[in-house]
C-alpha positions as a Python dict, from the first residue, in 0.01 Angstrom:
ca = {
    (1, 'X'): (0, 0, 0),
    (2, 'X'): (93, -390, 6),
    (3, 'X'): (-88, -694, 64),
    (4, 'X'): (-196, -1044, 25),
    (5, 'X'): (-316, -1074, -315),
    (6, 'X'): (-342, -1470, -391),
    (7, 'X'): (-272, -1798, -182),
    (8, 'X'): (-459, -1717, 131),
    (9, 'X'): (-801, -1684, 250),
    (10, 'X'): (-806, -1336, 308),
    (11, 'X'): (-690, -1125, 28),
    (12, 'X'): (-636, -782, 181),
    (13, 'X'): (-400, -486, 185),
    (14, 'X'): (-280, -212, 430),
    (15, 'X'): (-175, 114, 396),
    (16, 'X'): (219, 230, 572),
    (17, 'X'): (343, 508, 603),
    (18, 'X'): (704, 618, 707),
    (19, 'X'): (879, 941, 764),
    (20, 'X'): (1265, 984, 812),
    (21, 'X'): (1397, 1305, 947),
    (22, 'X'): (1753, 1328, 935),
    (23, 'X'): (1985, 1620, 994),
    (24, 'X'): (2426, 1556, 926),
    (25, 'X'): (2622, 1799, 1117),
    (26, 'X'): (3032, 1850, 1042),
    (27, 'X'): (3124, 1975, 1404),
    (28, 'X'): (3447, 2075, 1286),
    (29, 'X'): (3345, 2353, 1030),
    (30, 'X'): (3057, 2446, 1295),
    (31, 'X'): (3218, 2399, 1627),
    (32, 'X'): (3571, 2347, 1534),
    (33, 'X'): (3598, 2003, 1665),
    (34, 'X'): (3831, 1867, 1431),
    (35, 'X'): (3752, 1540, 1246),
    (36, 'X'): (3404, 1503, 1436),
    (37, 'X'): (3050, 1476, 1261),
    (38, 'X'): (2701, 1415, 1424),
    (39, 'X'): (2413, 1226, 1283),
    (40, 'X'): (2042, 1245, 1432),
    (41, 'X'): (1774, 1099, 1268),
    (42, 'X'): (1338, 1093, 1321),
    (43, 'X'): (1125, 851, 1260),
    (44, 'X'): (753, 785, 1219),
    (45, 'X'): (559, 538, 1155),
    (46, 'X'): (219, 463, 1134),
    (47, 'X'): (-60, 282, 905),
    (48, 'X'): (-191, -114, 904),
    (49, 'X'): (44, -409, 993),
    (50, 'X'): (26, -622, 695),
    (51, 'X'): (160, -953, 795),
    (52, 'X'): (-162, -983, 1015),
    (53, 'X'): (-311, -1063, 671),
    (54, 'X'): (-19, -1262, 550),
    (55, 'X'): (110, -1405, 901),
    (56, 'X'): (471, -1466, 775),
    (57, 'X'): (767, -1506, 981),
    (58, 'X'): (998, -1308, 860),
    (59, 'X'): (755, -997, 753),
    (60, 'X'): (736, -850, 400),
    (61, 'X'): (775, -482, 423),
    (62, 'X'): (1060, -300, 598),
    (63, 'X'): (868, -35, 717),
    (64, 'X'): (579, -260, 959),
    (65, 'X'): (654, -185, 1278),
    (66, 'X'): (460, -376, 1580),
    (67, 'X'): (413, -4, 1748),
    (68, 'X'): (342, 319, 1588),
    (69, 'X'): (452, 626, 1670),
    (70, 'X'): (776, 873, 1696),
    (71, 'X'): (1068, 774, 1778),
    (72, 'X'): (1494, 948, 1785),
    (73, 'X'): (1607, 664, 1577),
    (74, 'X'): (1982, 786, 1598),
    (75, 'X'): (2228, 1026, 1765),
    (76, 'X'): (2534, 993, 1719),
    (77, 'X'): (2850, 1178, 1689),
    (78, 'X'): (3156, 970, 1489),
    (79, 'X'): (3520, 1113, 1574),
    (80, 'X'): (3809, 1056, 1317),
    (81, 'X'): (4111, 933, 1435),
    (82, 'X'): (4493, 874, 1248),
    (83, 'X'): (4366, 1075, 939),
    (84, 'X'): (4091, 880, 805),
    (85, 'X'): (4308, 561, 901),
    (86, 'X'): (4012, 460, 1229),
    (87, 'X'): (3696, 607, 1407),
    (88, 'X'): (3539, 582, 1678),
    (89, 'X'): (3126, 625, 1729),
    (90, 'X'): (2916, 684, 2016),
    (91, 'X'): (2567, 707, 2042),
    (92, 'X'): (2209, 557, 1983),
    (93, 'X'): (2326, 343, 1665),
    (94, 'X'): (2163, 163, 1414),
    (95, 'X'): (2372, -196, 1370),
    (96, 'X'): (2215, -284, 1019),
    (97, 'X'): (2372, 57, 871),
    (98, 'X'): (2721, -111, 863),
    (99, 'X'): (2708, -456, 1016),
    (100, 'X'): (2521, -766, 774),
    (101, 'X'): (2462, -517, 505),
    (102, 'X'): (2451, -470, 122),
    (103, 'X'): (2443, -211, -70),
    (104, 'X'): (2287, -412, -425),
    (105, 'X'): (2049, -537, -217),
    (106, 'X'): (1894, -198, -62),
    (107, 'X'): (1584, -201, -296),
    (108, 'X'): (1398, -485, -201),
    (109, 'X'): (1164, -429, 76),
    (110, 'X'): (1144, -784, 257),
    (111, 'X'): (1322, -792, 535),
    (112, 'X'): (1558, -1075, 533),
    (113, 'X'): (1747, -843, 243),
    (114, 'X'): (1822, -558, 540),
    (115, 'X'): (1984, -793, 799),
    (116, 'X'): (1948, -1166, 848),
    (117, 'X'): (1635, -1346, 1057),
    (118, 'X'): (1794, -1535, 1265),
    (119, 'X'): (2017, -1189, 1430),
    (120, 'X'): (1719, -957, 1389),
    (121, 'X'): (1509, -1222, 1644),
    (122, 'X'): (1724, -1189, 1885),
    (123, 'X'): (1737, -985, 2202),
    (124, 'X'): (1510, -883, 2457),
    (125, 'X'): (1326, -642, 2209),
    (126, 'X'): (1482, -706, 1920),
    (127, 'X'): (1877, -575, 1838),
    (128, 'X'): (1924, -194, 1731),
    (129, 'X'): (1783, -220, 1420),
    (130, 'X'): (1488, -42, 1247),
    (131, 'X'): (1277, 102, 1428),
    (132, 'X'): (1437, 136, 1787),
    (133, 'X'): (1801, 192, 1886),
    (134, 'X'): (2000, 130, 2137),
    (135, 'X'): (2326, 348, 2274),
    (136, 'X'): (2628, 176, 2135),
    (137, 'X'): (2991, 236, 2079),
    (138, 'X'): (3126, 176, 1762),
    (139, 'X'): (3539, 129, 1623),
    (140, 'X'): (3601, 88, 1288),
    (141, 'X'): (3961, 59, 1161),
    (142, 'X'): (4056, 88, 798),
    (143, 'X'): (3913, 325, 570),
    (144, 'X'): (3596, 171, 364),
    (145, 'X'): (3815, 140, 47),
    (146, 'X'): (4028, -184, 106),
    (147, 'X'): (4082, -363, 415),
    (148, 'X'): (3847, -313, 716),
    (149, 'X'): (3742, -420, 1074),
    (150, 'X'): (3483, -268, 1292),
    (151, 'X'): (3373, -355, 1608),
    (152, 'X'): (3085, -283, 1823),
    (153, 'X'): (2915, -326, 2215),
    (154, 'X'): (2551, -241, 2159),
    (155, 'X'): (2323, -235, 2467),
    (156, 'X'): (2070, -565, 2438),
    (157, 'X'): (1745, -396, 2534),
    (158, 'X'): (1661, -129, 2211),
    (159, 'X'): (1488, 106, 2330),
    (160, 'X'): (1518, 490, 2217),
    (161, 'X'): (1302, 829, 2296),
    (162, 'X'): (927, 740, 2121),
    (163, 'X'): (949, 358, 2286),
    (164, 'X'): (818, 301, 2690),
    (165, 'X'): (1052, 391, 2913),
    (166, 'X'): (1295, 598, 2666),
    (167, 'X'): (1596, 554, 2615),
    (168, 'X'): (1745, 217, 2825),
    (169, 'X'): (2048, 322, 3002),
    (170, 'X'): (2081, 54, 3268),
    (171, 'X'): (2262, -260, 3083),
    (172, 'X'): (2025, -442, 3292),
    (173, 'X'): (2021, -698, 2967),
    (174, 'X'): (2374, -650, 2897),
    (175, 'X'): (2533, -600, 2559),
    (176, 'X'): (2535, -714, 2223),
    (177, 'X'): (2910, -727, 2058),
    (178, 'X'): (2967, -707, 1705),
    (179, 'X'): (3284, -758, 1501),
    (180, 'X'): (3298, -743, 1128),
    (181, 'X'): (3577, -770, 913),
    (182, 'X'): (3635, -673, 537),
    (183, 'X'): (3792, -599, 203),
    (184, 'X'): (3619, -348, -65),
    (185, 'X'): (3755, -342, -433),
    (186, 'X'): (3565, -475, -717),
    (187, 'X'): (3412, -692, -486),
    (188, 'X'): (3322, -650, -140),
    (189, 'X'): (3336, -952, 119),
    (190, 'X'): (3311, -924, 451),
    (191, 'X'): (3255, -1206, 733),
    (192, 'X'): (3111, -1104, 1046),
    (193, 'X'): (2999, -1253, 1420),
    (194, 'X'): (2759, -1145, 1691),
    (195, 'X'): (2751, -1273, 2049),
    (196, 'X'): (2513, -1167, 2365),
    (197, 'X'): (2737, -1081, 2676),
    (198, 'X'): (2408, -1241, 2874),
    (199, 'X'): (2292, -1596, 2837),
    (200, 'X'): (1926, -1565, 2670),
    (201, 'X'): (1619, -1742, 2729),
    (202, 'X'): (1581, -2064, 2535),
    (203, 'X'): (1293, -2114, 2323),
    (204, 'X'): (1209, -2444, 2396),
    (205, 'X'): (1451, -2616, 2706),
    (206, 'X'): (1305, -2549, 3078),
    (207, 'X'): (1493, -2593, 3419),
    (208, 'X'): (1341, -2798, 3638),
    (209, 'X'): (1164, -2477, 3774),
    (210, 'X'): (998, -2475, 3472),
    (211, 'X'): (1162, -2121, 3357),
    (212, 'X'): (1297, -2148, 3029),
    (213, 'X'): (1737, -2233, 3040),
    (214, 'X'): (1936, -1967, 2995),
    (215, 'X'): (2238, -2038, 2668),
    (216, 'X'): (2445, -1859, 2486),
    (217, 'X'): (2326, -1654, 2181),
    (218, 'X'): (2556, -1599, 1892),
    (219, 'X'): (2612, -1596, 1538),
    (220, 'X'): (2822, -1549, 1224),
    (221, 'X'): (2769, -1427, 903),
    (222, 'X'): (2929, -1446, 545),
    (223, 'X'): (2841, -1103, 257),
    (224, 'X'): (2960, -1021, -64),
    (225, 'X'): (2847, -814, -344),
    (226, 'X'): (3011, -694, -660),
    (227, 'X'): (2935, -530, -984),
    (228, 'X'): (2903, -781, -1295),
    (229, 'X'): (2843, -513, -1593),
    (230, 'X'): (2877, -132, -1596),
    (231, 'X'): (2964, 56, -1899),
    (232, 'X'): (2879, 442, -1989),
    (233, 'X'): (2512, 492, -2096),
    (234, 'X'): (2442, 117, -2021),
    (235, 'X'): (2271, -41, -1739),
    (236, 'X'): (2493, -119, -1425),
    (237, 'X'): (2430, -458, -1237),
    (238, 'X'): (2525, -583, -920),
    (239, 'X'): (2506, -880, -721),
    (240, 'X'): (2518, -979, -374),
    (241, 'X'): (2506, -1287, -158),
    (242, 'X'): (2502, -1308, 192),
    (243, 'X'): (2466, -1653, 450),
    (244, 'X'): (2422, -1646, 860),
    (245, 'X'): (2382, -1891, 1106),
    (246, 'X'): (2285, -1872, 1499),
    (247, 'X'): (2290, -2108, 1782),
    (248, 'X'): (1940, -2203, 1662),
    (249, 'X'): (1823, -2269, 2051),
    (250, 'X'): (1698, -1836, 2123),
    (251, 'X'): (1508, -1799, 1827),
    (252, 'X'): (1310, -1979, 1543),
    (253, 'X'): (1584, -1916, 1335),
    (254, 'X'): (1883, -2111, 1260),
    (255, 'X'): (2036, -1916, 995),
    (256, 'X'): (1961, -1818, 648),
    (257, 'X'): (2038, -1709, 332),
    (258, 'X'): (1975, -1408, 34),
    (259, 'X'): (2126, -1341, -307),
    (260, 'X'): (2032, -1149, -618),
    (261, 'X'): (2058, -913, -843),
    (262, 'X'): (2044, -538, -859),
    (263, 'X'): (2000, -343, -1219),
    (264, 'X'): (2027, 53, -1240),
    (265, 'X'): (1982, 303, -1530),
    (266, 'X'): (1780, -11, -1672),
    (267, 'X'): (1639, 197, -1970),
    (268, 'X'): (1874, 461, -2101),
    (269, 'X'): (1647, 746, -2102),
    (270, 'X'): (1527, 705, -1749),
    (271, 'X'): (1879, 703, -1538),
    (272, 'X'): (1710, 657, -1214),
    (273, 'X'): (1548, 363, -1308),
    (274, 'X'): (1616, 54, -1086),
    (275, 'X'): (1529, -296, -1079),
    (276, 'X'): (1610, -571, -874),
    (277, 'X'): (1537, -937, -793),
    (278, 'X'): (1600, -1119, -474),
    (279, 'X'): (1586, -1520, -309),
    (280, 'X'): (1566, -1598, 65),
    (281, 'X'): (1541, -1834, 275),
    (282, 'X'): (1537, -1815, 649),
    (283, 'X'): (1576, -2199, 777),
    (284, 'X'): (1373, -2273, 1118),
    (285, 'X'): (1561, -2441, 1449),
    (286, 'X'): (1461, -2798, 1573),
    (287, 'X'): (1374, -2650, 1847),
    (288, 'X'): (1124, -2385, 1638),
    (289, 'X'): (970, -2681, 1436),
    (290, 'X'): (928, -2893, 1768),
    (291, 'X'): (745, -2651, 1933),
    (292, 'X'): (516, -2585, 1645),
    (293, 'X'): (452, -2985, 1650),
    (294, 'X'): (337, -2908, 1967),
    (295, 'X'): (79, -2682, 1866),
    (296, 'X'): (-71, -2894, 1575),
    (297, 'X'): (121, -2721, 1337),
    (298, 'X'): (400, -2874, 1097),
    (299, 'X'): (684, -2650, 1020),
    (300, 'X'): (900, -2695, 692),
    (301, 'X'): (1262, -2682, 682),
    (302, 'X'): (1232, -2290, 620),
    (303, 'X'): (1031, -1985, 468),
    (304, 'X'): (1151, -1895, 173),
    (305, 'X'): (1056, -1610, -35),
    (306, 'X'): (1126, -1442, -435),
    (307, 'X'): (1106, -1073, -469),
    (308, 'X'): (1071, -852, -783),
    (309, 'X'): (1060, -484, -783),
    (310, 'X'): (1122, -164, -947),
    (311, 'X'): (1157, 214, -926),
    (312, 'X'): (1188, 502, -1104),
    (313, 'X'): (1189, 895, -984),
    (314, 'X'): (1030, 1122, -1119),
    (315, 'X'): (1168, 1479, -965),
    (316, 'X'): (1133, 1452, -593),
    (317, 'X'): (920, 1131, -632),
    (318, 'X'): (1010, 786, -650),
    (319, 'X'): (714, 506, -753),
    (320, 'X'): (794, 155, -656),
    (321, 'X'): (559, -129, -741),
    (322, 'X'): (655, -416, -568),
    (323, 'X'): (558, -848, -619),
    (324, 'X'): (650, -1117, -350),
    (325, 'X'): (613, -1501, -385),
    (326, 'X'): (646, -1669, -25),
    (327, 'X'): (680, -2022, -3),
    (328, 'X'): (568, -2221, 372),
    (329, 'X'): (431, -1885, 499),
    (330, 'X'): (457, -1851, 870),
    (331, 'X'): (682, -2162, 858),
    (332, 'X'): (342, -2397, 780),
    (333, 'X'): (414, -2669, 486),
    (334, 'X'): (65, -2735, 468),
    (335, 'X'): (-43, -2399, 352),
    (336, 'X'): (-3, -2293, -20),
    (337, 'X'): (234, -2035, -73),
    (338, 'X'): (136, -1668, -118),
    (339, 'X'): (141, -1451, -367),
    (340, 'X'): (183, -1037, -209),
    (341, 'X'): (137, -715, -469),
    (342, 'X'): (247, -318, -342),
    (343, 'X'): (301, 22, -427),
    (344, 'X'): (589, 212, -251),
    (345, 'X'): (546, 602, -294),
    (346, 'X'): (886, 796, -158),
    (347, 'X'): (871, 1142, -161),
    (348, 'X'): (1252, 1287, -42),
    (349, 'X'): (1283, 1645, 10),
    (350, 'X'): (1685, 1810, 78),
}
């Protein structure tokens, strides 16, 4: 349950509701395909939509989706190569489970902490991301300890078994390449780029046929996280800060940024306990703001939001209230920020 609970004119809440099948397979103790492994993974979703009440840009909870239903979120099937040394990985992928990711920052539930505005806007129906895929090939060489690069041609159009038409398996859109390089020690950092094969539609610019121009759309991004205090029987915190920019002419986004903090085992008797506080900002295009001036509406340099949340599990259950402060909601200055209130119930069964 989450919802608007002060700032707005409409103080409501909607119920979500998410459920993630997933099933690991190590095809070389089953099959005796050495150094393979399979993932496939199910989700559902159903419930309210939330930001109808809110009407944010960005969206506050990670599991809205815009269409309910069921849906083969991933298949894929990851072959070792050199000994641990490289990998390859085929399949319907999700991007945000190793590109623009961080680990410290995997409690918060808006969704500028999972992967950055102004790359999850993009593409024909949005990148492979929560909650559709797309069939990508993956290379990643390095082992996650140390120094790593990984590399990746995702099909533009996500679209996966549960979505209209199924899985896309034309390329009519083209492809979405990823390339992300990294070190992992004490601290991670990693800097990363994203780039559409196709020209996309601009959001604002017209030929003189009146259809919108087609440009280039591509990005970079900058992450790093590290741990700032861990000691036995004490509480562990992290950190992490991450900055993108796009193009800022295919979507309303022209970059952004998210740091904070991440504290686990926060009381001593309660290990699983877990707290964590985040700061965004996802900063709107020219283009974005112009064509909101053309609508009557004024647009501020960016939304901007604080998070504070915490967990604790309790056997198989894990309770997670939840309390968002969102600053030029829907990209408006001239409405008052907004103050959102939930309660995350996870029940995970092995």
């Amino acid at each position: 349950m989450i919802g608007v609970v002060d700032g707005a004119d409409v103080r409501a809440g909607r119920y979500l509701d998410n459920l993630d099948v997933s099933l690991d397979g190590d095809l070389e103790r089953q099959f005796g395909w050495r150094g393979a492994k399979a993932h496939i993974s199910l989700l559902a979703n159903g419930g309210g939509q939330p930001n109808n009440v809110a009407e944010t840009l960005q969206g506050y909870d990670n599991i809205e989706v815009g269409s309910h239903g069921v849906r083969l979120f991933e298949a894929w099937i990851e072959q070792d190569l050199a000994d641990g040394r490289a990998s390859v990985l085929a399949g319907l992928y999700d991007v945000n489970s190793e590109f623009y990711s961080t680990e410290a920052s995997d409690l918060l539930m808006s969704p500028p902490f999972g992967i950055g505005s102004e790359l999850a806007a993009t593409g024909p129906n949005g990148p492979s991301i929560f909650p559709s895929t797309s069939l990508a090939v993956r290379v990643q060489i390095g082992a996650t300890d140390g120094l790593h690069a990984r590399f990746a041609a995702v099909n533009a159009k996500a679209s996966a078994i549960g979505d209209d038409g199924g899985i896309d398996t034309t390329l009519d859109d083209g492809a979405l390449y990823l390339a992300e390089i990294g070190w992992s020690g004490p601290v991670r950092v990693a800097i990363g780029g994203w780039r559409y094969g196709n020209a996309q539609e601009d959001i604002r610019d017209l030929d003189p046929f009146g259809d919108p121009v087609l440009t280039d759309a591509q990005g970079a991004y900058l992450v790093a996280e590290g741990t700032l205090y861990e000691a036995e029987d004490k509480p562990t915190v992290r950190a992490f800060a991450r900055l993108g920019a796009s193009d800022g002419d295919t979507t309303d986004f022209k970059g952004g940024w998210q740091a904070g903090l991440r504290v686990d085992s926060v009381f001593h008797s309660r290990p699983d306990s877990a707290f964590s506080i985040g700061v965004d900002q996802g900063f709107l295009s020219d283009k974005a703001r112009a064509n909101a001036l053309d609508a009557g509406t004024q647009f501020g340099e960016a939304e901007s939001g604080v998070e504070i949340t915490y967990a604790d599990t309790f056997g198989p259950l894990t309770i997670q209230p939840d309390l968002q402060w969102i600053h030029n909601p829907g990209g408006d200055r001239d409405r008052d920020a907004i103050v959102t209130a939930g309660l995350r119930v996870i029940l995970t069964l092995k």
